[in-house]
């Protein structure tokens, strides 16, 4: 690809919601480096606009642009990593909520079962059975058997 001409423009605020714009376009000679020519063109436009060196520092150079692109890519990578981490945490939270719901239902069943008056009778029968099974010699009171 051969660059034949370059253009650079600058808009500056005049205050009171007004601005001024200047743009220069130049044709390049054969073999002329467009990057060097663009740097000179930028300086010329800034000088013509009455600007100082601080404006030139604010203008993006190729190196500065590459640094910004690298920073953007780094931020994008960090965002993707954090998003993946967040998705994982949200999945775990969903799993935990499911487990809490399951345990809550079990507790409700347990409470209903615990309030059943027949439970104490069933417990006595189970205790008697366990004693008999283990060949305990203690006599089981008749009122505890059933």
PDB file of N, CA and C in Angstrom, residues 62-108:
ATOM      1  N   UNK A  62       1.799   6.988  17.263  1.00  0.00           N
ATOM      2  CA  UNK A  62       1.634   5.564  16.970  1.00  0.00           C
ATOM      3  C   UNK A  62       1.953   4.720  18.201  1.00  0.00           C
ATOM      4  N   UNK A  63       3.015   5.077  18.909  1.00  0.00           N
ATOM      5  CA  UNK A  63       3.387   4.325  20.107  1.00  0.00           C
ATOM      6  C   UNK A  63       2.307   4.454  21.171  1.00  0.00           C
ATOM      7  N   UNK A  64       1.804   5.678  21.322  1.00  0.00           N
ATOM      8  CA  UNK A  64       0.763   5.924  22.316  1.00  0.00           C
ATOM      9  C   UNK A  64      -0.500   5.132  21.952  1.00  0.00           C
ATOM     10  N   UNK A  65      -0.851   5.131  20.690  1.00  0.00           N
ATOM     11  CA  UNK A  65      -2.020   4.385  20.231  1.00  0.00           C
ATOM     12  C   UNK A  65      -1.835   2.899  20.509  1.00  0.00           C
ATOM     13  N   UNK A  66      -0.656   2.383  20.245  1.00  0.00           N
ATOM     14  CA  UNK A  66      -0.385   0.972  20.504  1.00  0.00           C
ATOM     15  C   UNK A  66      -0.482   0.667  22.004  1.00  0.00           C
ATOM     16  N   UNK A  67      -0.005   1.590  22.827  1.00  0.00           N
ATOM     17  CA  UNK A  67      -0.114   1.412  24.276  1.00  0.00           C
ATOM     18  C   UNK A  67      -1.575   1.382  24.703  1.00  0.00           C
ATOM     19  N   UNK A  68      -2.374   2.288  24.133  1.00  0.00           N
ATOM     20  CA  UNK A  68      -3.795   2.321  24.469  1.00  0.00           C
ATOM     21  C   UNK A  68      -4.500   1.044  24.032  1.00  0.00           C
ATOM     22  N   UNK A  69      -4.171   0.570  22.843  1.00  0.00           N
ATOM     23  CA  UNK A  69      -4.757  -0.677  22.357  1.00  0.00           C
ATOM     24  C   UNK A  69      -4.384  -1.832  23.287  1.00  0.00           C
ATOM     25  N   UNK A  70      -3.140  -1.865  23.726  1.00  0.00           N
ATOM     26  CA  UNK A  70      -2.696  -2.922  24.651  1.00  0.00           C
ATOM     27  C   UNK A  70      -3.461  -2.818  25.971  1.00  0.00           C
ATOM     28  N   UNK A  71      -3.618  -1.599  26.477  1.00  0.00           N
ATOM     29  CA  UNK A  71      -4.358  -1.410  27.726  1.00  0.00           C
ATOM     30  C   UNK A  71      -5.804  -1.868  27.568  1.00  0.00           C
ATOM     31  N   UNK A  72      -6.412  -1.541  26.440  1.00  0.00           N
ATOM     32  CA  UNK A  72      -7.796  -1.950  26.191  1.00  0.00           C
ATOM     33  C   UNK A  72      -7.896  -3.470  26.165  1.00  0.00           C
ATOM     34  N   UNK A  73      -6.960  -4.117  25.485  1.00  0.00           N
ATOM     35  CA  UNK A  73      -6.977  -5.578  25.426  1.00  0.00           C
ATOM     36  C   UNK A  73      -6.776  -6.189  26.807  1.00  0.00           C
ATOM     37  N   UNK A  74      -5.891  -5.590  27.609  1.00  0.00           N
ATOM     38  CA  UNK A  74      -5.671  -6.077  28.971  1.00  0.00           C
ATOM     39  C   UNK A  74      -6.951  -5.956  29.793  1.00  0.00           C
ATOM     40  N   UNK A  75      -7.627  -4.819  29.657  1.00  0.00           N
ATOM     41  CA  UNK A  75      -8.876  -4.606  30.391  1.00  0.00           C
ATOM     42  C   UNK A  75      -9.938  -5.597  29.913  1.00  0.00           C
ATOM     43  N   UNK A  76      -9.987  -5.850  28.610  1.00  0.00           N
ATOM     44  CA  UNK A  76     -10.946  -6.818  28.084  1.00  0.00           C
ATOM     45  C   UNK A  76     -10.673  -8.217  28.637  1.00  0.00           C
ATOM     46  N   UNK A  77      -9.398  -8.599  28.698  1.00  0.00           N
ATOM     47  CA  UNK A  77      -9.047  -9.907  29.259  1.00  0.00           C
ATOM     48  C   UNK A  77      -9.448  -9.994  30.729  1.00  0.00           C
ATOM     49  N   UNK A  78      -9.167  -8.936  31.472  1.00  0.00           N
ATOM     50  CA  UNK A  78      -9.523  -8.901  32.894  1.00  0.00           C
ATOM     51  C   UNK A  78     -11.046  -8.972  33.056  1.00  0.00           C
ATOM     52  N   UNK A  79     -11.775  -8.267  32.204  1.00  0.00           N
ATOM     53  CA  UNK A  79     -13.235  -8.295  32.242  1.00  0.00           C
ATOM     54  C   UNK A  79     -13.741  -9.720  32.003  1.00  0.00           C
ATOM     55  N   UNK A  80     -13.197 -10.386  30.984  1.00  0.00           N
ATOM     56  CA  UNK A  80     -13.625 -11.753  30.684  1.00  0.00           C
ATOM     57  C   UNK A  80     -13.327 -12.686  31.850  1.00  0.00           C
ATOM     58  N   UNK A  81     -12.153 -12.511  32.470  1.00  0.00           N
ATOM     59  CA  UNK A  81     -11.787 -13.345  33.614  1.00  0.00           C
ATOM     60  C   UNK A  81     -12.752 -13.115  34.780  1.00  0.00           C
ATOM     61  N   UNK A  82     -13.029 -11.843  35.056  1.00  0.00           N
ATOM     62  CA  UNK A  82     -13.939 -11.505  36.159  1.00  0.00           C
ATOM     63  C   UNK A  82     -15.358 -11.990  35.858  1.00  0.00           C
ATOM     64  N   UNK A  83     -15.777 -11.878  34.595  1.00  0.00           N
ATOM     65  CA  UNK A  83     -17.117 -12.339  34.215  1.00  0.00           C
ATOM     66  C   UNK A  83     -17.227 -13.841  34.404  1.00  0.00           C
ATOM     67  N   UNK A  84     -16.190 -14.559  34.019  1.00  0.00           N
ATOM     68  CA  UNK A  84     -16.184 -16.015  34.192  1.00  0.00           C
ATOM     69  C   UNK A  84     -16.254 -16.363  35.685  1.00  0.00           C
ATOM     70  N   UNK A  85     -15.491 -15.637  36.488  1.00  0.00           N
ATOM     71  CA  UNK A  85     -15.500 -15.851  37.937  1.00  0.00           C
ATOM     72  C   UNK A  85     -16.890 -15.546  38.506  1.00  0.00           C
ATOM     73  N   UNK A  86     -17.500 -14.452  38.051  1.00  0.00           N
ATOM     74  CA  UNK A  86     -18.835 -14.083  38.513  1.00  0.00           C
ATOM     75  C   UNK A  86     -19.855 -15.142  38.109  1.00  0.00           C
ATOM     76  N   UNK A  87     -19.778 -15.617  36.873  1.00  0.00           N
ATOM     77  CA  UNK A  87     -20.696 -16.661  36.418  1.00  0.00           C
ATOM     78  C   UNK A  87     -20.567 -17.907  37.290  1.00  0.00           C
ATOM     79  N   UNK A  88     -19.334 -18.264  37.635  1.00  0.00           N
ATOM     80  CA  UNK A  88     -19.098 -19.418  38.488  1.00  0.00           C
ATOM     81  C   UNK A  88     -19.715 -19.205  39.876  1.00  0.00           C
ATOM     82  N   UNK A  89     -19.528 -18.013  40.424  1.00  0.00           N
ATOM     83  CA  UNK A  89     -20.101 -17.715  41.740  1.00  0.00           C
ATOM     84  C   UNK A  89     -21.628 -17.715  41.691  1.00  0.00           C
ATOM     85  N   UNK A  90     -22.199 -17.194  40.610  1.00  0.00           N
ATOM     86  CA  UNK A  90     -23.655 -17.200  40.471  1.00  0.00           C
ATOM     87  C   UNK A  90     -24.188 -18.632  40.373  1.00  0.00           C
ATOM     88  N   UNK A  91     -23.457 -19.492  39.682  1.00  0.00           N
ATOM     89  CA  UNK A  91     -23.844 -20.895  39.589  1.00  0.00           C
ATOM     90  C   UNK A  91     -23.814 -21.530  40.982  1.00  0.00           C
ATOM     91  N   UNK A  92     -22.729 -21.292  41.721  1.00  0.00           N
ATOM     92  CA  UNK A  92     -22.614 -21.835  43.076  1.00  0.00           C
ATOM     93  C   UNK A  92     -23.734 -21.303  43.965  1.00  0.00           C
ATOM     94  N   UNK A  93     -24.064 -20.030  43.814  1.00  0.00           N
ATOM     95  CA  UNK A  93     -25.146 -19.436  44.599  1.00  0.00           C
ATOM     96  C   UNK A  93     -26.468 -20.136  44.281  1.00  0.00           C
ATOM     97  N   UNK A  94     -26.711 -20.396  43.005  1.00  0.00           N
ATOM     98  CA  UNK A  94     -27.924 -21.110  42.615  1.00  0.00           C
ATOM     99  C   UNK A  94     -27.974 -22.501  43.229  1.00  0.00           C
ATOM    100  N   UNK A  95     -26.824 -23.194  43.206  1.00  0.00           N
ATOM    101  CA  UNK A  95     -26.749 -24.526  43.804  1.00  0.00           C
ATOM    102  C   UNK A  95     -27.033 -24.453  45.303  1.00  0.00           C
ATOM    103  N   UNK A  96     -26.471 -23.431  45.955  1.00  0.00           N
ATOM    104  CA  UNK A  96     -26.670 -23.265  47.397  1.00  0.00           C
ATOM    105  C   UNK A  96     -28.131 -22.965  47.699  1.00  0.00           C
ATOM    106  N   UNK A  97     -28.759 -22.123  46.878  1.00  0.00           N
ATOM    107  CA  UNK A  97     -30.181 -21.824  47.080  1.00  0.00           C
ATOM    108  C   UNK A  97     -31.018 -23.089  46.924  1.00  0.00           C
ATOM    109  N   UNK A  98     -30.699 -23.919  45.941  1.00  0.00           N
ATOM    110  CA  UNK A  98     -31.417 -25.178  45.750  1.00  0.00           C
ATOM    111  C   UNK A  98     -31.265 -26.069  46.985  1.00  0.00           C
ATOM    112  N   UNK A  99     -30.056 -26.140  47.510  1.00  0.00           N
ATOM    113  CA  UNK A  99     -29.800 -26.961  48.698  1.00  0.00           C
ATOM    114  C   UNK A  99     -30.557 -26.414  49.907  1.00  0.00           C
ATOM    115  N   UNK A 100     -30.578 -25.087  50.058  1.00  0.00           N
ATOM    116  CA  UNK A 100     -31.322 -24.469  51.172  1.00  0.00           C
ATOM    117  C   UNK A 100     -32.803 -24.797  51.046  1.00  0.00           C
ATOM    118  N   UNK A 101     -33.347 -24.718  49.843  1.00  0.00           N
ATOM    119  CA  UNK A 101     -34.764 -25.048  49.630  1.00  0.00           C
ATOM    120  C   UNK A 101     -35.040 -26.510  49.973  1.00  0.00           C
ATOM    121  N   UNK A 102     -34.130 -27.393  49.577  1.00  0.00           N
ATOM    122  CA  UNK A 102     -34.298 -28.816  49.872  1.00  0.00           C
ATOM    123  C   UNK A 102     -34.279 -29.064  51.379  1.00  0.00           C
ATOM    124  N   UNK A 103     -33.327 -28.446  52.067  1.00  0.00           N
ATOM    125  CA  UNK A 103     -33.213 -28.621  53.519  1.00  0.00           C
ATOM    126  C   UNK A 103     -34.423 -28.005  54.229  1.00  0.00           C
ATOM    127  N   UNK A 104     -34.905 -26.875  53.730  1.00  0.00           N
ATOM    128  CA  UNK A 104     -36.080 -26.227  54.324  1.00  0.00           C
ATOM    129  C   UNK A 104     -37.290 -27.152  54.249  1.00  0.00           C
ATOM    130  N   UNK A 105     -37.478 -27.805  53.101  1.00  0.00           N
ATOM    131  CA  UNK A 105     -38.594 -28.743  52.955  1.00  0.00           C
ATOM    132  C   UNK A 105     -38.436 -29.923  53.910  1.00  0.00           C
ATOM    133  N   UNK A 106     -37.200 -30.411  54.051  1.00  0.00           N
ATOM    134  CA  UNK A 106     -36.959 -31.513  54.991  1.00  0.00           C
ATOM    135  C   UNK A 106     -37.271 -31.087  56.426  1.00  0.00           C
ATOM    136  N   UNK A 107     -36.879 -29.865  56.776  1.00  0.00           N
ATOM    137  CA  UNK A 107     -37.164 -29.376  58.136  1.00  0.00           C
ATOM    138  C   UNK A 107     -38.665 -29.239  58.367  1.00  0.00           C
ATOM    139  N   UNK A 108     -39.373 -28.782  57.337  1.00  0.00           N
ATOM    140  CA  UNK A 108     -40.830 -28.678  57.471  1.00  0.00           C
ATOM    141  C   UNK A 108     -41.444 -30.052  57.694  1.00  0.00           C
TER     142      UNK A 108
END
